[in-house]
PDB file of C-alpha atoms in Angstrom:
ATOM      1  CA  MET A   1      -2.100   7.162  20.624  1.00 79.00           C
ATOM      2  CA  LYS A   2       1.091   5.604  19.237  1.00 91.00           C
ATOM      3  CA  GLU A   3       1.591   5.524  15.494  1.00 95.00           C
ATOM      4  CA  THR A   4       1.543   2.088  13.886  1.00 96.00           C
ATOM      5  CA  VAL A   5       4.138   0.854  11.426  1.00 97.00           C
ATOM      6  CA  LEU A   6       3.467  -2.170   9.247  1.00 97.00           C
ATOM      7  CA  VAL A   7       6.610  -3.945   8.051  1.00 96.00           C
ATOM      8  CA  PHE A   8       6.131  -6.319   5.144  1.00 94.00           C
ATOM      9  CA  GLY A   9       9.016  -8.772   5.481  1.00 91.00           C
ATOM     10  CA  GLY A  10       9.827  -8.774   9.185  1.00 92.00           C
ATOM     11  CA  THR A  11      11.927 -11.926   8.987  1.00 91.00           C
ATOM     12  CA  SER A  12      14.350 -10.328   6.524  1.00 87.00           C
ATOM     13  CA  PHE A  13      17.733  -8.999   7.595  1.00 84.00           C
ATOM     14  CA  ILE A  14      16.626  -5.405   7.135  1.00 88.00           C
ATOM     15  CA  GLY A  15      13.150  -6.101   8.539  1.00 90.00           C
ATOM     16  CA  MET A  16      14.504  -7.455  11.848  1.00 91.00           C
ATOM     17  CA  ASN A  17      16.791  -4.470  12.327  1.00 91.00           C
ATOM     18  CA  LEU A  18      14.034  -2.074  11.356  1.00 94.00           C
ATOM     19  CA  ILE A  19      11.577  -3.631  13.819  1.00 96.00           C
ATOM     20  CA  ARG A  20      14.105  -3.351  16.649  1.00 95.00           C
ATOM     21  CA  ARG A  21      14.632   0.354  15.910  1.00 96.00           C
ATOM     22  CA  LEU A  22      10.915   1.057  15.558  1.00 97.00           C
ATOM     23  CA  ILE A  23      10.211  -0.528  18.962  1.00 97.00           C
ATOM     24  CA  GLU A  24      13.041   1.505  20.508  1.00 96.00           C
ATOM     25  CA  SER A  25      11.502   4.635  18.951  1.00 96.00           C
ATOM     26  CA  GLY A  26       8.109   3.946  20.540  1.00 96.00           C
ATOM     27  CA  TYR A  27       6.021   2.794  17.571  1.00 97.00           C
ATOM     28  CA  ASP A  28       3.431   0.033  17.599  1.00 96.00           C
ATOM     29  CA  VAL A  29       4.790  -2.501  15.117  1.00 97.00           C
ATOM     30  CA  VAL A  30       2.998  -5.060  12.995  1.00 97.00           C
ATOM     31  CA  THR A  31       5.008  -7.343  10.749  1.00 96.00           C
ATOM     32  CA  THR A  32       4.309  -9.908   8.091  1.00 94.00           C
ATOM     33  CA  TYR A  33       5.955 -13.282   7.650  1.00 93.00           C
ATOM     34  CA  ARG A  34       5.621 -15.997   5.012  1.00 90.00           C
ATOM     35  CA  PRO A  35       3.607 -19.138   5.718  1.00 91.00           C
ATOM     36  CA  GLY A  36       5.957 -21.841   6.984  1.00 88.00           C
ATOM     37  CA  SER A  37       8.856 -19.401   7.362  1.00 88.00           C
ATOM     38  CA  ALA A  38      11.802 -20.986   9.179  1.00 87.00           C
ATOM     39  CA  LYS A  39      12.749 -17.501  10.393  1.00 89.00           C
ATOM     40  CA  TYR A  40       9.396 -16.824  12.068  1.00 91.00           C
ATOM     41  CA  GLU A  41      10.438 -18.575  15.281  1.00 91.00           C
ATOM     42  CA  LYS A  42      13.621 -16.456  15.464  1.00 90.00           C
ATOM     43  CA  LEU A  43      11.565 -13.329  14.856  1.00 91.00           C
ATOM     44  CA  TYR A  44       9.083 -14.270  17.571  1.00 93.00           C
ATOM     45  CA  ALA A  45      11.885 -15.217  19.991  1.00 92.00           C
ATOM     46  CA  MET A  46      13.407 -11.749  19.544  1.00 91.00           C
ATOM     47  CA  PHE A  47      10.255  -9.656  19.862  1.00 94.00           C
ATOM     48  CA  GLN A  48       7.632 -11.983  21.385  1.00 93.00           C
ATOM     49  CA  ASN A  49       4.505 -10.006  22.326  1.00 93.00           C
ATOM     50  CA  LYS A  50       6.076  -6.591  21.685  1.00 95.00           C
ATOM     51  CA  ILE A  51       4.731  -6.651  18.118  1.00 96.00           C
ATOM     52  CA  GLN A  52       1.825  -8.111  16.154  1.00 95.00           C
ATOM     53  CA  TYR A  53       2.403 -10.811  13.505  1.00 96.00           C
ATOM     54  CA  VAL A  54       0.397 -11.362  10.301  1.00 94.00           C
ATOM     55  CA  GLU A  55       0.940 -14.247   7.902  1.00 93.00           C
ATOM     56  CA  VAL A  56       1.223 -12.957   4.310  1.00 93.00           C
ATOM     57  CA  ASP A  57       2.058 -14.907   1.174  1.00 90.00           C
ATOM     58  CA  LEU A  58       2.980 -12.487  -1.626  1.00 86.00           C
ATOM     59  CA  CYS A  59       2.161 -15.163  -4.188  1.00 83.00           C
ATOM     60  CA  ASN A  60      -1.338 -15.646  -2.733  1.00 85.00           C
ATOM     61  CA  MET A  61      -2.530 -12.180  -1.764  1.00 85.00           C
ATOM     62  CA  GLN A  62      -6.231 -13.050  -2.029  1.00 83.00           C
ATOM     63  CA  THR A  63      -5.906 -15.253   1.057  1.00 84.00           C
ATOM     64  CA  SER A  64      -3.400 -12.938   2.718  1.00 89.00           C
ATOM     65  CA  ILE A  65      -5.694  -9.920   2.482  1.00 89.00           C
ATOM     66  CA  LYS A  66      -8.063 -11.752   4.834  1.00 89.00           C
ATOM     67  CA  ASN A  67      -5.222 -11.833   7.363  1.00 90.00           C
ATOM     68  CA  LEU A  68      -4.501  -8.123   6.829  1.00 91.00           C
ATOM     69  CA  GLU A  69      -8.150  -7.361   7.616  1.00 90.00           C
ATOM     70  CA  THR A  70      -7.290  -7.973  11.293  1.00 90.00           C
ATOM     71  CA  LEU A  71      -5.268  -4.748  11.404  1.00 92.00           C
ATOM     72  CA  ASP A  72      -6.724  -1.687  13.115  1.00 92.00           C
ATOM     73  CA  ARG A  73      -4.443   0.946  11.593  1.00 93.00           C
ATOM     74  CA  CYS A  74      -1.333   1.592   9.541  1.00 95.00           C
ATOM     75  CA  ASP A  75       0.342   4.999   9.660  1.00 96.00           C
ATOM     76  CA  TYR A  76       3.553   3.946   7.877  1.00 97.00           C
ATOM     77  CA  LEU A  77       4.269   1.001   5.607  1.00 96.00           C
ATOM     78  CA  TYR A  78       7.739  -0.441   4.979  1.00 95.00           C
ATOM     79  CA  LEU A  79       8.034  -2.868   2.088  1.00 94.00           C
ATOM     80  CA  ALA A  80      10.986  -5.175   2.868  1.00 90.00           C
ATOM     81  CA  SER A  81       9.437  -8.368   1.513  1.00 89.00           C
ATOM     82  CA  TRP A  82      10.194 -10.087  -1.771  1.00 88.00           C
ATOM     83  CA  GLU A  83       9.806 -13.688  -2.859  1.00 82.00           C
ATOM     84  CA  GLY A  84      12.544 -13.762  -5.543  1.00 66.00           C
ATOM     85  CA  THR A  85      15.669 -12.442  -3.823  1.00 71.00           C
ATOM     86  CA  ASN A  86      17.251 -15.905  -4.017  1.00 74.00           C
ATOM     87  CA  ALA A  87      15.811 -16.617  -7.477  1.00 78.00           C
ATOM     88  CA  ARG A  88      17.207 -13.627  -9.320  1.00 82.00           C
ATOM     89  CA  ASP A  89      16.690 -15.064 -12.788  1.00 88.00           C
ATOM     90  CA  ASP A  90      13.311 -16.712 -12.209  1.00 91.00           C
ATOM     91  CA  ALA A  91      10.969 -14.347 -14.065  1.00 93.00           C
ATOM     92  CA  MET A  92       7.753 -16.030 -12.865  1.00 93.00           C
ATOM     93  CA  VAL A  93       8.666 -15.959  -9.158  1.00 92.00           C
ATOM     94  CA  ASN A  94       9.746 -12.324  -9.320  1.00 93.00           C
ATOM     95  CA  GLU A  95       6.667 -11.288 -11.307  1.00 94.00           C
ATOM     96  CA  ARG A  96       4.359 -13.018  -8.790  1.00 92.00           C
ATOM     97  CA  SER A  97       6.190 -11.280  -5.961  1.00 92.00           C
ATOM     98  CA  ALA A  98       5.842  -7.845  -7.593  1.00 94.00           C
ATOM     99  CA  ASN A  99       2.173  -8.396  -8.366  1.00 94.00           C
ATOM    100  CA  GLY A 100       1.404  -9.708  -4.873  1.00 93.00           C
ATOM    101  CA  LEU A 101       3.216  -6.856  -3.180  1.00 94.00           C
ATOM    102  CA  LEU A 102       1.352  -4.382  -5.375  1.00 95.00           C
ATOM    103  CA  GLN A 103      -1.987  -5.956  -4.366  1.00 93.00           C
ATOM    104  CA  GLY A 104      -0.998  -5.743  -0.695  1.00 93.00           C
ATOM    105  CA  LEU A 105       0.098  -2.136  -1.109  1.00 94.00           C
ATOM    106  CA  GLN A 106      -3.166  -1.203  -2.789  1.00 94.00           C
ATOM    107  CA  TYR A 107      -5.186  -2.882  -0.039  1.00 94.00           C
ATOM    108  CA  ILE A 108      -3.283  -1.058   2.724  1.00 95.00           C
ATOM    109  CA  ILE A 109      -3.537   2.323   0.977  1.00 94.00           C
ATOM    110  CA  ASP A 110      -7.253   1.883   0.286  1.00 93.00           C
ATOM    111  CA  ARG A 111      -8.044   0.746   3.844  1.00 93.00           C
ATOM    112  CA  PHE A 112      -5.871   3.108   5.895  1.00 92.00           C
ATOM    113  CA  ALA A 113      -4.845   6.734   5.651  1.00 84.00           C
ATOM    114  CA  CYS A 114      -1.225   5.638   5.447  1.00 91.00           C
ATOM    115  CA  LYS A 115       1.082   8.665   5.782  1.00 93.00           C
ATOM    116  CA  LYS A 116       4.056   7.201   3.967  1.00 96.00           C
ATOM    117  CA  VAL A 117       5.137   4.087   2.087  1.00 97.00           C
ATOM    118  CA  ILE A 118       8.826   3.213   2.108  1.00 96.00           C
ATOM    119  CA  GLN A 119       9.942   0.643  -0.462  1.00 94.00           C
ATOM    120  CA  LEU A 120      13.285  -1.074   0.031  1.00 91.00           C
ATOM    121  CA  GLY A 121      14.626  -1.383  -3.474  1.00 90.00           C
ATOM    122  CA  THR A 122      17.859  -2.878  -4.741  1.00 88.00           C
ATOM    123  CA  GLN A 123      20.995  -2.034  -6.650  1.00 90.00           C
ATOM    124  CA  ALA A 124      19.810  -4.649  -9.176  1.00 90.00           C
ATOM    125  CA  GLU A 125      17.397  -2.005 -10.498  1.00 91.00           C
ATOM    126  CA  TYR A 126      20.423  -0.190 -11.926  1.00 92.00           C
ATOM    127  CA  GLY A 127      21.772  -3.223 -13.755  1.00 91.00           C
ATOM    128  CA  CYS A 128      25.556  -3.012 -14.121  1.00 87.00           C
ATOM    129  CA  PRO A 129      26.350   0.648 -14.748  1.00 86.00           C
ATOM    130  CA  ALA A 130      29.921   1.793 -15.202  1.00 86.00           C
ATOM    131  CA  GLY A 131      31.252   4.164 -12.577  1.00 85.00           C
ATOM    132  CA  ILE A 132      29.649   5.537  -9.447  1.00 88.00           C
ATOM    133  CA  VAL A 133      25.898   5.128  -9.010  1.00 86.00           C
ATOM    134  CA  THR A 134      24.113   8.407  -8.207  1.00 85.00           C
ATOM    135  CA  GLU A 135      20.501   9.568  -8.023  1.00 83.00           C
ATOM    136  CA  GLU A 136      20.801  10.448 -11.719  1.00 89.00           C
ATOM    137  CA  THR A 137      21.993   6.984 -12.776  1.00 91.00           C
ATOM    138  CA  VAL A 138      19.512   5.503 -15.220  1.00 93.00           C
ATOM    139  CA  CYS A 139      17.946   2.196 -14.196  1.00 93.00           C
ATOM    140  CA  ASN A 140      18.635  -0.586 -16.681  1.00 94.00           C
ATOM    141  CA  PRO A 141      18.001  -3.827 -14.793  1.00 95.00           C
ATOM    142  CA  ARG A 142      19.266  -7.080 -16.292  1.00 94.00           C
ATOM    143  CA  SER A 143      18.104  -9.819 -13.943  1.00 94.00           C
ATOM    144  CA  ALA A 144      14.467 -10.850 -13.550  1.00 94.00           C
ATOM    145  CA  TYR A 145      14.747  -9.700  -9.938  1.00 93.00           C
ATOM    146  CA  GLY A 146      15.993  -6.229 -10.911  1.00 94.00           C
ATOM    147  CA  LYS A 147      13.427  -5.870 -13.701  1.00 96.00           C
ATOM    148  CA  GLU A 148      10.495  -6.759 -11.434  1.00 95.00           C
ATOM    149  CA  LYS A 149      11.724  -4.582  -8.554  1.00 95.00           C
ATOM    150  CA  TRP A 150      12.008  -1.686 -11.030  1.00 96.00           C
ATOM    151  CA  ARG A 151       8.533  -2.416 -12.480  1.00 97.00           C
ATOM    152  CA  PHE A 152       7.098  -2.604  -8.962  1.00 96.00           C
ATOM    153  CA  TYR A 153       8.728   0.723  -8.058  1.00 97.00           C
ATOM    154  CA  LYS A 154       7.206   2.487 -11.060  1.00 97.00           C
ATOM    155  CA  MET A 155       3.742   1.023 -10.441  1.00 97.00           C
ATOM    156  CA  ALA A 156       3.837   1.697  -6.678  1.00 97.00           C
ATOM    157  CA  GLU A 157       4.935   5.279  -7.304  1.00 97.00           C
ATOM    158  CA  ILE A 158       1.947   5.829  -9.621  1.00 97.00           C
ATOM    159  CA  LEU A 159      -0.485   4.172  -7.203  1.00 96.00           C
ATOM    160  CA  CYS A 160       0.735   6.223  -4.243  1.00 96.00           C
ATOM    161  CA  LYS A 161       0.573   9.435  -6.260  1.00 96.00           C
ATOM    162  CA  GLN A 162      -3.031   8.668  -7.274  1.00 95.00           C
ATOM    163  CA  LYS A 163      -3.931   8.020  -3.629  1.00 94.00           C
ATOM    164  CA  ASN A 164      -2.031  11.094  -2.304  1.00 94.00           C
ATOM    165  CA  THR A 165       0.304   8.890  -0.253  1.00 96.00           C
ATOM    166  CA  ASN A 166       3.978   9.809   0.142  1.00 96.00           C
ATOM    167  CA  PHE A 167       6.220   7.190  -1.466  1.00 96.00           C
ATOM    168  CA  ILE A 168       9.960   6.738  -1.104  1.00 95.00           C
ATOM    169  CA  GLU A 169      12.238   4.024  -2.424  1.00 93.00           C
ATOM    170  CA  TYR A 170      15.681   3.379  -1.009  1.00 88.00           C
ATOM    171  CA  ARG A 171      17.802   1.402  -3.463  1.00 87.00           C
ATOM    172  CA  ILE A 172      19.960  -0.548  -1.104  1.00 80.00           C
ATOM    173  CA  HIS A 173      23.429  -1.737  -2.019  1.00 76.00           C
ATOM    174  CA  SER A 174      25.543  -4.017   0.199  1.00 65.00           C
ATOM    175  CA  VAL A 175      24.296  -4.390   3.762  1.00 57.00           C
ATOM    176  CA  PHE A 176      25.778  -5.949   6.886  1.00 53.00           C
ATOM    177  CA  GLY A 177      25.219  -6.043  10.641  1.00 53.00           C
ATOM    178  CA  LYS A 178      22.972  -7.638  13.222  1.00 53.00           C
ATOM    179  CA  PHE A 179      20.579 -10.346  12.003  1.00 51.00           C
ATOM    180  CA  ARG A 180      22.611 -10.977   8.820  1.00 48.00           C
ATOM    181  CA  GLY A 181      21.600 -14.404   7.605  1.00 49.00           C
ATOM    182  CA  GLY A 182      18.660 -14.399  10.010  1.00 44.00           C
ATOM    183  CA  CYS A 183      20.758 -14.788  13.155  1.00 40.00           C
ATOM    184  CA  TRP A 184      21.864 -12.422  15.872  1.00 40.00           C
ATOM    185  CA  ILE A 185      25.410 -11.080  15.595  1.00 36.00           C
ATOM    186  CA  ALA A 186      26.521  -9.252  18.737  1.00 33.00           C
TER     187      ALA A 186
END
């Protein structure tokens, strides 16, 4: 039986590239998309029936959990979804996103024997440090986005540890390539 990967945030730049690679690697892929997402049609046009789609609203996880109940399994979970990436200084939007993602994470961990959770973090968690950023660089986020991503990371790490689930966060800096801006670049 193929392993199943759930990608929260499949319409994102990183999510689309990740899904493509996961399909090429032979995984069953399930992805989430926001209600009314303009990028959903592009996502579906690219992958059609090769993957499963689940509507998830991070700011309304109570309703979204009902949609997640349709899943049969989840071996790996990638968290590439966030409501406040374009509202970096909106504390309420970023807090709702962190809280919703944490609820979704808890539901998935409680329901499935998920082998690993991979969180896609951000350089904003570091704030504006002087010099080269390394694994030892202390996080000192300044924007609401960075502060909530950092808070989510700490809470998700604790939750995964309590549930004996491997947890990794990649703090991504500048990215480029195919699907940048939600469109295909050859």
